Short mmCIF file of C-alpha atoms in Angstrom, two decimals:
data_model
loop_
_atom_site.label_atom_id
_atom_site.label_comp_id
_atom_site.label_asym_id
_atom_site.label_seq_id
_atom_site.Cartn_x
_atom_site.Cartn_y
_atom_site.Cartn_z
CA MET A 1 32.29 -5.77 -21.31
CA MET A 2 29.60 -3.17 -21.66
CA LYS A 3 27.71 -5.37 -24.06
CA PHE A 4 27.88 -8.21 -21.57
CA VAL A 5 26.38 -6.10 -18.82
CA LEU A 6 23.60 -5.06 -21.18
CA PHE A 7 23.07 -8.71 -22.09
CA LEU A 8 22.74 -9.54 -18.39
CA GLY A 9 20.17 -6.79 -18.08
CA LEU A 10 18.27 -8.28 -21.01
CA CYS A 11 18.36 -11.71 -19.38
CA PHE A 12 17.02 -10.20 -16.16
CA ALA A 13 14.11 -8.58 -17.95
CA LEU A 14 13.37 -11.70 -20.00
CA GLY A 15 13.47 -13.87 -16.89
CA GLY A 16 11.02 -11.56 -15.22
CA LEU A 17 8.87 -11.69 -18.34
CA ALA A 18 8.94 -15.48 -18.27
CA VAL A 19 7.57 -15.47 -14.75
CA ALA A 20 5.01 -12.73 -15.31
CA SER A 21 3.51 -14.37 -18.42
CA ASN A 22 1.74 -16.76 -16.04
CA PRO A 23 2.82 -20.21 -17.08
CA SER A 24 2.49 -23.00 -14.56
CA PRO A 25 4.97 -22.68 -11.65
CA TYR A 26 7.10 -25.52 -13.01
CA TYR A 27 7.99 -23.36 -16.02
CA GLY A 28 7.89 -20.06 -14.20
CA VAL A 29 10.66 -21.12 -11.87
CA VAL A 30 13.02 -21.33 -14.87
CA GLY A 31 12.40 -17.65 -15.41
CA LEU A 32 13.19 -16.99 -11.75
CA VAL A 33 16.48 -18.85 -12.01
CA VAL A 34 17.51 -16.95 -15.14
CA ALA A 35 16.54 -13.62 -13.59
CA SER A 36 18.42 -14.26 -10.35
CA ILE A 37 21.58 -15.44 -12.12
CA ALA A 38 21.46 -12.35 -14.31
CA GLY A 39 20.93 -10.18 -11.23
CA CYS A 40 23.98 -11.75 -9.59
CA GLY A 41 26.06 -11.13 -12.67
CA TRP A 42 24.90 -7.52 -12.63
CA LEU A 43 25.96 -7.11 -9.02
CA VAL A 44 29.36 -8.61 -9.81
CA SER A 45 29.79 -6.17 -12.69
CA LEU A 46 29.16 -3.34 -10.22
CA GLY A 47 31.88 -4.74 -7.97
CA VAL A 48 29.90 -6.07 -5.01
CA SER A 49 30.70 -9.74 -5.40
CA PHE A 50 29.97 -10.73 -1.80
CA VAL A 51 26.38 -9.54 -1.92
CA SER A 52 26.00 -11.33 -5.23
CA LEU A 53 27.09 -14.61 -3.70
CA VAL A 54 24.78 -14.08 -0.74
CA LEU A 55 21.93 -13.48 -3.18
CA VAL A 56 22.64 -16.72 -5.04
CA MET A 57 22.93 -18.75 -1.91
CA VAL A 58 19.81 -17.46 -0.20
CA TYR A 59 17.59 -17.08 -3.25
CA LEU A 60 18.46 -20.11 -5.36
CA GLY A 61 19.77 -22.38 -2.65
CA GLY A 62 17.15 -21.55 -0.05
CA MET A 63 13.95 -20.02 -1.27
CA LEU A 64 13.81 -21.60 -4.69
CA VAL A 65 14.51 -25.08 -3.36
CA VAL A 66 11.72 -24.79 -0.80
CA PHE A 67 9.43 -23.39 -3.48
CA VAL A 68 10.18 -26.27 -5.85
CA TYR A 69 9.52 -28.84 -3.15
CA SER A 70 6.19 -27.29 -2.18
CA VAL A 71 5.11 -26.85 -5.81
CA SER A 72 5.92 -30.47 -6.56
CA LEU A 73 3.56 -31.48 -3.79
CA ALA A 74 0.65 -29.51 -5.31
CA ALA A 75 0.20 -31.43 -8.55
CA ASP A 76 -1.40 -29.73 -11.50
CA PRO A 77 -2.70 -32.23 -14.10
CA TYR A 78 -2.55 -29.84 -17.06
CA PRO A 79 0.14 -27.26 -16.39
CA GLU A 80 0.17 -24.18 -18.67
CA ALA A 81 3.43 -24.17 -20.56
CA TRP A 82 4.82 -21.33 -22.65
CA VAL A 83 3.10 -22.38 -25.86
CA ASP A 84 -0.43 -22.08 -24.47
CA TRP A 85 -2.46 -19.17 -25.78
CA GLY A 86 -3.00 -17.37 -22.46
CA VAL A 87 0.70 -17.38 -21.71
CA ILE A 88 1.58 -16.11 -25.19
CA GLY A 89 -0.88 -13.27 -24.81
CA TYR A 90 0.65 -12.17 -21.52
CA GLY A 91 4.12 -12.61 -22.98
CA VAL A 92 3.43 -10.35 -25.95
CA GLY A 93 1.80 -7.70 -23.81
CA MET A 94 4.56 -7.58 -21.29
CA GLY A 95 7.26 -7.90 -23.90
CA LEU A 96 5.90 -4.65 -25.27
CA VAL A 97 6.22 -3.03 -21.84
CA VAL A 98 9.79 -4.31 -21.53
CA MET A 99 10.72 -2.91 -24.95
CA VAL A 100 9.27 0.47 -24.07
CA GLY A 101 11.23 0.40 -20.81
CA PHE A 102 14.45 -0.33 -22.67
CA ALA A 103 13.80 2.38 -25.23
CA MET A 104 13.11 4.96 -22.55
CA GLY A 105 16.14 3.83 -20.57
CA GLY A 106 18.24 4.60 -23.62
CA ALA A 107 19.55 1.06 -24.09
CA PHE A 108 19.20 1.26 -27.82
CA ASP A 109 21.08 4.51 -28.36
CA VAL A 110 23.28 5.26 -25.37
CA LEU A 111 25.54 2.72 -23.67
CA VAL A 112 25.35 2.15 -19.91
CA ASP A 113 27.96 4.08 -17.95
CA GLY A 114 29.97 1.45 -16.07
CA GLY A 115 30.53 2.25 -12.44
CA THR A 116 31.69 0.34 -9.43
CA VAL A 117 31.02 0.83 -5.75
CA ASN A 118 34.56 0.31 -4.47
CA SER A 119 35.18 2.87 -1.78
CA ALA A 120 38.74 3.64 -2.73
CA GLY A 121 38.74 6.88 -0.81
CA LEU A 122 37.27 5.72 2.49
CA SER A 123 39.28 2.65 3.51
CA SER A 124 40.86 -0.40 2.07
CA VAL A 125 37.74 -2.45 2.81
CA ARG A 126 35.24 -2.90 -0.01
CA LEU A 127 31.80 -1.50 0.48
CA ASP A 128 29.80 -4.72 0.40
CA PHE A 129 31.92 -6.46 3.03
CA SER A 130 32.05 -3.41 5.22
CA GLY A 131 28.35 -2.89 4.69
CA VAL A 132 27.59 -6.29 6.18
CA ALA A 133 30.01 -5.58 9.02
CA VAL A 134 28.27 -2.29 9.79
CA PHE A 135 24.94 -4.14 9.68
CA TYR A 136 26.07 -6.28 12.60
CA SER A 137 27.75 -3.53 14.65
CA TRP A 138 26.56 0.07 14.34
CA GLY A 139 23.46 -0.88 12.39
CA ALA A 140 22.16 -3.25 15.03
CA GLY A 141 18.81 -1.48 15.10
CA LEU A 142 18.21 -2.22 11.43
CA LEU A 143 19.36 -5.79 12.00
CA LEU A 144 16.74 -6.17 14.73
CA VAL A 145 14.07 -4.64 12.51
CA GLY A 146 15.03 -6.91 9.64
CA GLY A 147 15.10 -9.96 11.89
CA TRP A 148 11.70 -9.08 13.30
CA GLY A 149 10.36 -8.65 9.78
CA LEU A 150 11.54 -12.11 8.81
CA LEU A 151 10.09 -13.67 11.95
CA LEU A 152 6.84 -11.86 11.25
CA THR A 153 6.79 -13.20 7.70
CA LEU A 154 7.15 -16.71 9.05
CA PHE A 155 4.20 -16.28 11.37
CA VAL A 156 2.11 -14.58 8.68
CA VAL A 157 2.65 -17.43 6.25
CA LEU A 158 1.95 -20.04 8.91
CA GLU A 159 -1.26 -18.24 9.85
CA LEU A 160 -2.34 -17.85 6.24
CA VAL A 161 -2.00 -21.54 5.41
CA ARG A 162 -3.16 -22.92 8.74
CA GLY A 163 -5.94 -25.49 8.52
CA LEU A 164 -5.74 -25.77 4.78
CA SER A 165 -8.00 -28.80 4.81
CA ARG A 166 -10.81 -26.74 6.36
CA GLY A 167 -10.48 -23.30 4.87
CA ALA A 168 -9.28 -21.78 1.65
CA ILE A 169 -5.95 -20.35 0.66
CA ARG A 170 -6.99 -20.85 -2.91
CA ALA A 171 -10.74 -21.25 -3.25
CA VAL A 172 -11.47 -23.09 -6.45
CA ALA B 1 0.41 -15.39 17.02
CA LYS B 2 -2.18 -12.61 17.25
CA LEU B 3 0.13 -10.86 19.71
CA ILE B 4 2.97 -10.91 17.20
CA PHE B 5 0.75 -9.34 14.54
CA THR B 6 -0.51 -6.62 16.86
CA ILE B 7 2.98 -5.80 18.10
CA SER B 8 4.24 -5.76 14.52
CA LEU B 9 1.51 -3.34 13.48
CA LEU B 10 2.53 -0.96 16.25
CA LEU B 11 6.21 -1.52 15.49
CA GLY B 12 5.81 -0.91 11.77
CA THR B 13 3.79 2.25 12.27
CA THR B 14 6.28 3.59 14.82
CA ILE B 15 9.28 2.80 12.62
CA THR B 16 7.86 4.66 9.63
CA ILE B 17 6.64 7.64 11.60
CA SER B 18 9.92 8.12 13.45
CA SER B 19 12.18 7.48 10.47
CA ASN B 20 14.41 9.93 8.63
CA HIS B 21 15.99 7.40 6.27
CA TRP B 22 13.99 5.95 3.43
CA ILE B 23 15.03 2.37 4.23
CA MET B 24 13.49 2.59 7.69
CA ALA B 25 10.32 4.11 6.26
CA TRP B 26 10.07 1.30 3.72
CA ALA B 27 10.80 -1.38 6.36
CA GLY B 28 7.99 -0.05 8.55
CA LEU B 29 5.55 -0.02 5.64
CA GLU B 30 6.42 -3.61 4.73
CA ILE B 31 6.08 -4.80 8.34
CA ASN B 32 2.63 -3.19 8.50
CA THR B 33 1.55 -4.83 5.23
CA LEU B 34 2.71 -8.27 6.34
CA ALA B 35 1.27 -8.05 9.83
CA ILE B 36 -2.24 -7.16 8.77
CA LEU B 37 -2.55 -9.91 6.14
CA PRO B 38 -3.54 -12.72 8.53
CA MET B 39 -5.91 -10.36 10.28
CA ILE B 40 -7.74 -9.73 7.00
CA SER B 41 -7.88 -13.40 6.07
CA LYS B 42 -8.71 -14.67 9.56
CA SER B 43 -12.03 -16.27 8.66
CA HIS B 44 -10.49 -18.08 5.66
CA HIS B 45 -13.64 -17.31 3.71
CA PRO B 46 -12.82 -17.01 -0.04
CA ARG B 47 -13.84 -13.35 0.04
CA ALA B 48 -11.44 -12.71 2.91
CA ILE B 49 -8.62 -14.53 1.16
CA GLU B 50 -9.26 -12.51 -1.99
CA ALA B 51 -9.26 -9.31 0.04
CA ALA B 52 -5.93 -10.27 1.64
CA THR B 53 -4.44 -11.07 -1.78
CA LYS B 54 -5.60 -7.78 -3.27
CA TYR B 55 -4.29 -5.86 -0.30
CA PHE B 56 -0.91 -7.56 -0.42
CA LEU B 57 -0.41 -7.06 -4.16
CA THR B 58 -1.30 -3.37 -4.19
CA GLN B 59 0.63 -2.52 -1.05
CA ALA B 60 3.69 -4.47 -2.22
CA THR B 61 3.64 -2.60 -5.53
CA ALA B 62 3.33 0.69 -3.68
CA SER B 63 6.25 -0.22 -1.38
CA ALA B 64 8.35 -1.08 -4.42
CA LEU B 65 7.50 2.31 -5.90
CA VAL B 66 8.53 3.99 -2.63
CA LEU B 67 11.86 2.20 -2.90
CA PHE B 68 12.24 3.26 -6.54
CA SER B 69 11.55 6.89 -5.74
CA SER B 70 13.96 6.96 -2.81
CA MET B 71 16.67 5.22 -4.83
CA THR B 72 16.25 7.62 -7.75
CA ASN B 73 16.53 10.52 -5.35
CA ALA B 74 19.60 8.95 -3.70
CA TRP B 75 21.20 8.47 -7.13
CA TYR B 76 20.76 12.09 -8.09
CA THR B 77 21.23 13.89 -4.78
CA GLY B 78 23.44 11.42 -2.89
CA GLN B 79 21.39 11.27 0.30
CA TRP B 80 18.52 9.26 1.71
CA ASP B 81 16.88 11.88 3.92
CA ILE B 82 13.11 11.78 3.72
CA THR B 83 12.66 15.53 4.07
CA GLN B 84 15.15 16.21 1.26
CA LEU B 85 13.30 14.52 -1.58
CA THR B 86 14.16 17.11 -4.18
CA HIS B 87 14.33 15.25 -7.50
CA PRO B 88 11.04 15.85 -9.39
CA THR B 89 10.76 12.31 -10.78
CA SER B 90 11.15 10.93 -7.28
CA CYS B 91 8.40 13.19 -6.00
CA LEU B 92 6.09 12.04 -8.78
CA ILE B 93 6.75 8.36 -8.19
CA LEU B 94 6.39 8.85 -4.44
CA THR B 95 3.06 10.63 -4.84
CA SER B 96 1.64 7.76 -6.87
CA ALA B 97 3.11 5.24 -4.42
CA ILE B 98 1.48 6.95 -1.44
CA ALA B 99 -1.76 7.33 -3.39
CA MET B 100 -1.72 3.58 -3.95
CA LYS B 101 -1.03 2.96 -0.26
CA LEU B 102 -3.83 5.27 0.87
CA GLY B 103 -6.45 4.51 -1.72
CA LEU B 104 -6.61 7.81 -3.55
CA VAL B 105 -8.17 7.81 -6.99
CA PRO B 106 -7.03 6.39 -9.47
CA PHE B 107 -5.51 3.75 -7.18
CA HIS B 108 -8.60 3.21 -5.07
CA PHE B 109 -9.97 0.05 -6.67
CA TRP B 110 -8.66 -2.31 -4.02
CA PHE B 111 -10.08 -0.45 -1.04
CA PRO B 112 -13.83 -1.30 -1.02
CA GLU B 113 -13.26 -4.97 -1.69
CA VAL B 114 -10.52 -5.25 0.92
CA LEU B 115 -12.66 -3.56 3.54
CA GLN B 116 -15.65 -5.73 2.61
CA GLY B 117 -13.65 -8.92 2.96
CA SER B 118 -12.17 -8.14 6.37
CA PRO B 119 -13.74 -8.21 9.83
CA LEU B 120 -14.94 -4.87 11.21
CA ILE B 121 -12.08 -4.33 13.66
CA THR B 122 -9.52 -5.14 10.97
CA GLY B 123 -11.40 -2.71 8.76
CA LEU B 124 -10.96 -0.10 11.45
CA LEU B 125 -7.21 -0.77 11.52
CA LEU B 126 -7.07 -0.61 7.72
CA SER B 127 -8.81 2.75 7.65
CA THR B 128 -6.96 4.45 10.45
CA MET B 129 -3.69 2.92 11.54
CA MET B 130 -2.58 1.75 8.10
CA LYS B 131 -3.19 5.20 6.69
CA PHE B 132 -1.08 6.94 9.28
CA PRO B 133 2.45 6.07 8.00
CA PRO B 134 1.77 7.04 4.36
CA ILE B 135 0.24 10.33 5.44
CA THR B 136 3.29 10.95 7.62
CA LEU B 137 5.52 10.36 4.61
CA LEU B 138 3.48 12.84 2.59
CA PHE B 139 3.73 15.30 5.48
CA MET B 140 7.50 14.97 5.59
CA THR B 141 7.95 15.43 1.85
CA SER B 142 5.17 18.00 1.41
CA PRO B 143 7.35 20.99 0.41
CA SER B 144 8.56 19.16 -2.70
CA LEU B 145 5.29 17.62 -3.88
CA ASN B 146 3.45 18.55 -7.05
CA SER B 147 0.27 20.38 -6.08
CA THR B 148 -1.46 19.97 -9.46
CA LEU B 149 -1.29 16.20 -9.36
CA LEU B 150 -2.45 16.08 -5.76
CA THR B 151 -5.34 18.47 -6.40
CA TRP B 152 -6.54 16.38 -9.34
CA MET B 153 -6.32 13.19 -7.32
CA ALA B 154 -8.11 14.85 -4.43
CA LEU B 155 -10.99 16.14 -6.54
CA LEU B 156 -11.40 12.80 -8.28
CA SER B 157 -11.29 11.04 -4.90
CA ALA B 158 -14.02 13.24 -3.48
CA ALA B 159 -16.06 12.69 -6.65
CA LEU B 160 -15.62 8.93 -6.89
CA GLY B 161 -15.86 8.41 -3.15
CA GLY B 162 -19.16 10.22 -3.16
CA TRP B 163 -20.63 8.79 -6.33
CA MET B 164 -19.67 5.17 -5.86
CA GLY B 165 -20.86 5.15 -2.27
CA LEU B 166 -24.39 6.07 -3.31
CA ASN B 167 -25.51 2.66 -4.50
CA GLN B 168 -24.07 0.60 -1.64
CA THR B 169 -25.99 -1.36 0.95
CA GLN B 170 -23.01 -3.00 2.64
CA VAL B 171 -21.79 -0.75 5.42
CA ARG B 172 -18.12 -1.63 5.07
CA LYS B 173 -18.12 -0.58 1.43
CA ILE B 174 -19.86 2.66 2.35
CA LEU B 175 -17.14 3.31 4.93
CA ALA B 176 -14.48 2.54 2.31
CA PHE B 177 -15.89 5.17 -0.02
CA SER B 178 -16.21 7.61 2.85
CA SER B 179 -12.54 7.01 3.56
CA ILE B 180 -11.62 7.65 -0.09
CA SER B 181 -13.54 10.90 -0.05
CA HIS B 182 -11.94 12.08 3.20
CA LEU B 183 -8.51 11.21 1.81
CA GLY B 184 -9.33 13.56 -1.03
CA TRP B 185 -9.83 16.37 1.46
CA MET B 186 -6.55 15.45 3.13
CA ALA B 187 -4.62 15.36 -0.13
CA ILE B 188 -5.84 18.66 -1.49
CA ILE B 189 -4.32 20.78 1.26
CA ILE B 190 -1.05 18.95 1.88
CA THR B 191 1.19 21.17 -0.23
CA TYR B 192 -0.29 24.39 1.18
CA ASN B 193 -0.69 23.64 4.88
CA PRO B 194 0.35 20.10 5.82
CA LYS B 195 -0.78 20.55 9.41
CA LEU B 196 -4.38 20.76 8.19
CA THR B 197 -3.91 17.37 6.54
CA LEU B 198 -2.83 15.93 9.86
CA LEU B 199 -5.72 17.62 11.68
CA ASN B 200 -8.16 16.23 9.14
CA PHE B 201 -6.63 12.79 9.49
CA TYR B 202 -6.76 12.77 13.30
CA LEU B 203 -10.38 13.89 13.41
CA TYR B 204 -11.33 11.49 10.61
CA ALA B 205 -9.59 8.62 12.45
CA LEU B 206 -11.46 9.45 15.64
CA MET B 207 -14.86 9.63 13.93
CA THR B 208 -14.32 6.56 11.80
CA ALA B 209 -13.10 4.58 14.81
CA THR B 210 -16.34 5.51 16.52
CA VAL B 211 -18.42 4.30 13.60
CA PHE B 212 -16.50 1.05 13.21
CA LEU B 213 -16.64 0.26 16.93
CA THR B 214 -20.36 1.06 17.04
CA LEU B 215 -21.02 -1.23 14.09
CA ASN B 216 -18.91 -3.89 15.74
CA SER B 217 -20.94 -3.79 18.94
CA ILE B 218 -24.25 -4.08 17.11
CA LYS B 219 -22.78 -6.57 14.63
CA ALA B 220 -24.21 -4.72 11.65
CA SER B 221 -22.76 -5.29 8.22
CA LYS B 222 -25.58 -4.10 6.01
CA LEU B 223 -28.24 -1.45 6.06
CA SER B 224 -31.06 -3.85 6.84
CA VAL B 225 -29.35 -5.01 10.02
CA LEU B 226 -28.57 -1.38 10.89
CA MET B 227 -32.31 -0.72 11.00
CA THR B 228 -32.68 -2.89 14.09
CA THR B 229 -30.13 -0.92 16.12
CA TRP B 230 -32.77 0.86 18.15
CA THR B 231 -33.87 -2.40 19.70
CA LYS B 232 -30.38 -3.28 20.87
CA ILE B 233 -28.71 -0.20 22.33
CA PRO B 234 -30.93 2.88 21.84
CA PRO B 235 -28.43 5.52 23.03
CA LEU B 236 -25.84 4.07 20.70
CA SER B 237 -28.03 4.70 17.69
CA ALA B 238 -28.38 8.33 18.76
CA THR B 239 -24.63 8.78 19.04
CA LEU B 240 -24.18 6.95 15.73
CA LEU B 241 -26.42 9.57 14.16
CA LEU B 242 -24.28 12.39 15.53
CA THR B 243 -21.05 10.67 14.50
CA LEU B 244 -22.25 10.08 10.95
CA LEU B 245 -23.32 13.70 10.59
CA SER B 246 -19.94 14.74 11.94
CA LEU B 247 -18.22 12.55 9.31
CA ALA B 248 -20.34 14.29 6.71
CA GLY B 249 -18.88 17.56 7.87
CA LEU B 250 -21.97 19.35 9.10
CA PRO B 251 -21.54 22.31 11.41
CA PRO B 252 -21.63 22.65 14.42
CA LEU B 253 -20.16 19.15 14.75
CA THR B 254 -16.41 18.57 14.91
CA GLY B 255 -16.16 17.13 11.42
CA PHE B 256 -16.84 20.57 10.02
CA LEU B 257 -13.65 22.05 11.46
CA PRO B 258 -11.12 20.51 9.05
CA LYS B 259 -13.34 21.21 6.07
CA TRP B 260 -13.73 24.84 7.09
CA LEU B 261 -10.01 25.37 7.62
CA ILE B 262 -9.16 23.61 4.35
CA ILE B 263 -11.59 25.72 2.36
CA GLN B 264 -10.18 28.84 4.01
CA GLU B 265 -6.60 27.88 3.20
CA LEU B 266 -7.48 26.95 -0.38
CA THR B 267 -9.20 30.28 -0.89
CA LYS B 268 -6.18 32.11 0.46
CA GLN B 269 -4.05 30.25 -2.11
CA ASN B 270 -6.26 31.42 -4.98
CA MET B 271 -7.79 27.98 -5.43
CA ALA B 272 -11.39 29.00 -4.92
CA VAL B 273 -12.57 26.81 -7.81
CA ALA B 274 -11.01 23.73 -6.26
CA ALA B 275 -12.48 24.62 -2.88
CA THR B 276 -15.95 25.01 -4.37
CA MET B 277 -15.69 21.78 -6.33
CA ILE B 278 -14.53 19.68 -3.42
CA SER B 279 -17.27 21.10 -1.19
CA LEU B 280 -19.94 20.36 -3.78
CA LEU B 281 -18.63 16.84 -4.31
CA SER B 282 -18.84 16.22 -0.57
CA LEU B 283 -22.58 16.68 -0.86
CA LEU B 284 -22.68 13.30 -2.58
CA SER B 285 -21.17 11.60 0.45
CA LEU B 286 -23.54 13.57 2.66
CA PHE B 287 -26.35 11.65 1.00
CA PHE B 288 -25.11 8.23 2.01
CA TYR B 289 -24.18 9.42 5.49
CA LEU B 290 -27.75 10.65 5.85
CA ARG B 291 -29.04 7.34 4.56
CA LEU B 292 -26.89 5.48 7.10
CA ALA B 293 -28.10 7.76 9.87
CA TYR B 294 -31.70 7.31 8.77
CA CYS B 295 -31.39 3.53 8.80
CA ALA B 296 -29.72 3.57 12.19
CA THR B 297 -32.19 5.81 13.96
CA ILE B 298 -35.50 4.93 12.39
CA THR B 299 -37.74 3.20 14.89
CA LEU B 300 -39.69 0.64 12.98
#
């Protein structure tokens, strides 16, 4: 079980590496999918399965789908795949960083201490469920702040890409 | 839409300043970052878009580092209180995160280009309002911060802010380097007397707001345009002279007060070498303030 959690961590880091090595978005999104699935598995191993499902639904089912649709509209005639030289260079460089991170995190010598976030002492409700419930009741202020932040992000993105035919979001 | 961005800037600043939980502080910082992006890229000029991109990437990285430091501290001490940031790794990560947010050396590289790519009023907001939440976070965690790291960053900021501002002709870049140098003064005293940091920041914000608003009313973006100020609003060029000399920290103007108090406090803490060095390095920025004042007040 411990080895599986470590393997999920490795998948997470490799997925991140796949995105950060700057291939074309069509190939980078595979890295995002791998990283988010690994992140969900990690959350499940910690015990918070509800938050993990929320992550999958919102990230893969919402954001990634929208991203794939918009990327498919912006056609790139020669997309950089993972075997192009620039991508390999980035991949080697960042693979080095990832290895150093693992070595310093002790993944090669010491095993990860498994822990869960079940609040056995507080109540019979698990922390992730009760956390969401608190978010909608006592934590209403944070809910409002979070909601405002999301609304703001919408307006920011709309403003940034407004009039794309006239101006430049990506000046080539 | 502009109303939403302005309200969000005020909201984000207020949330961070009034927070005692790291999540609220982070949320405020993120709201600020998001809200100012369309203001930077308003003209949709490639330089503005590049400035907005650089700003977003650096500030997002810094926010992530703030989250990392608060989570590490929560893991080891079990609480999320901002004033109780006791774990040394967390303090280190937080210091570099705030340095990235403010533009302290060695995380200053984004600042001149971002200021150059944005309109003057947005530049004013970037230099004053966007600096206020990170400085507040430093103020709240100041008892636990590492003074050696901050002193080194402060001295390097004063040095680089002074030196790199010398060869500039674009006024916004000059103001960016002046900001970096003033941030050095603010950072050097934060672990000894945090109230002096706040005093320095308030006075700097006031003086810099004056300069930005003056430049906005005469629509000057480079030194050559600044030389025609006397034809437009003659009294304004006189006050610009006084404001620039105040920014430089010359007595008897107000800008001297924080420098004086900081040097006094540093000397009391047996840091006379640091005090001398930062004062000498401020002479470099005095040169470009004088050059700005000369260009603004010369009557051709």
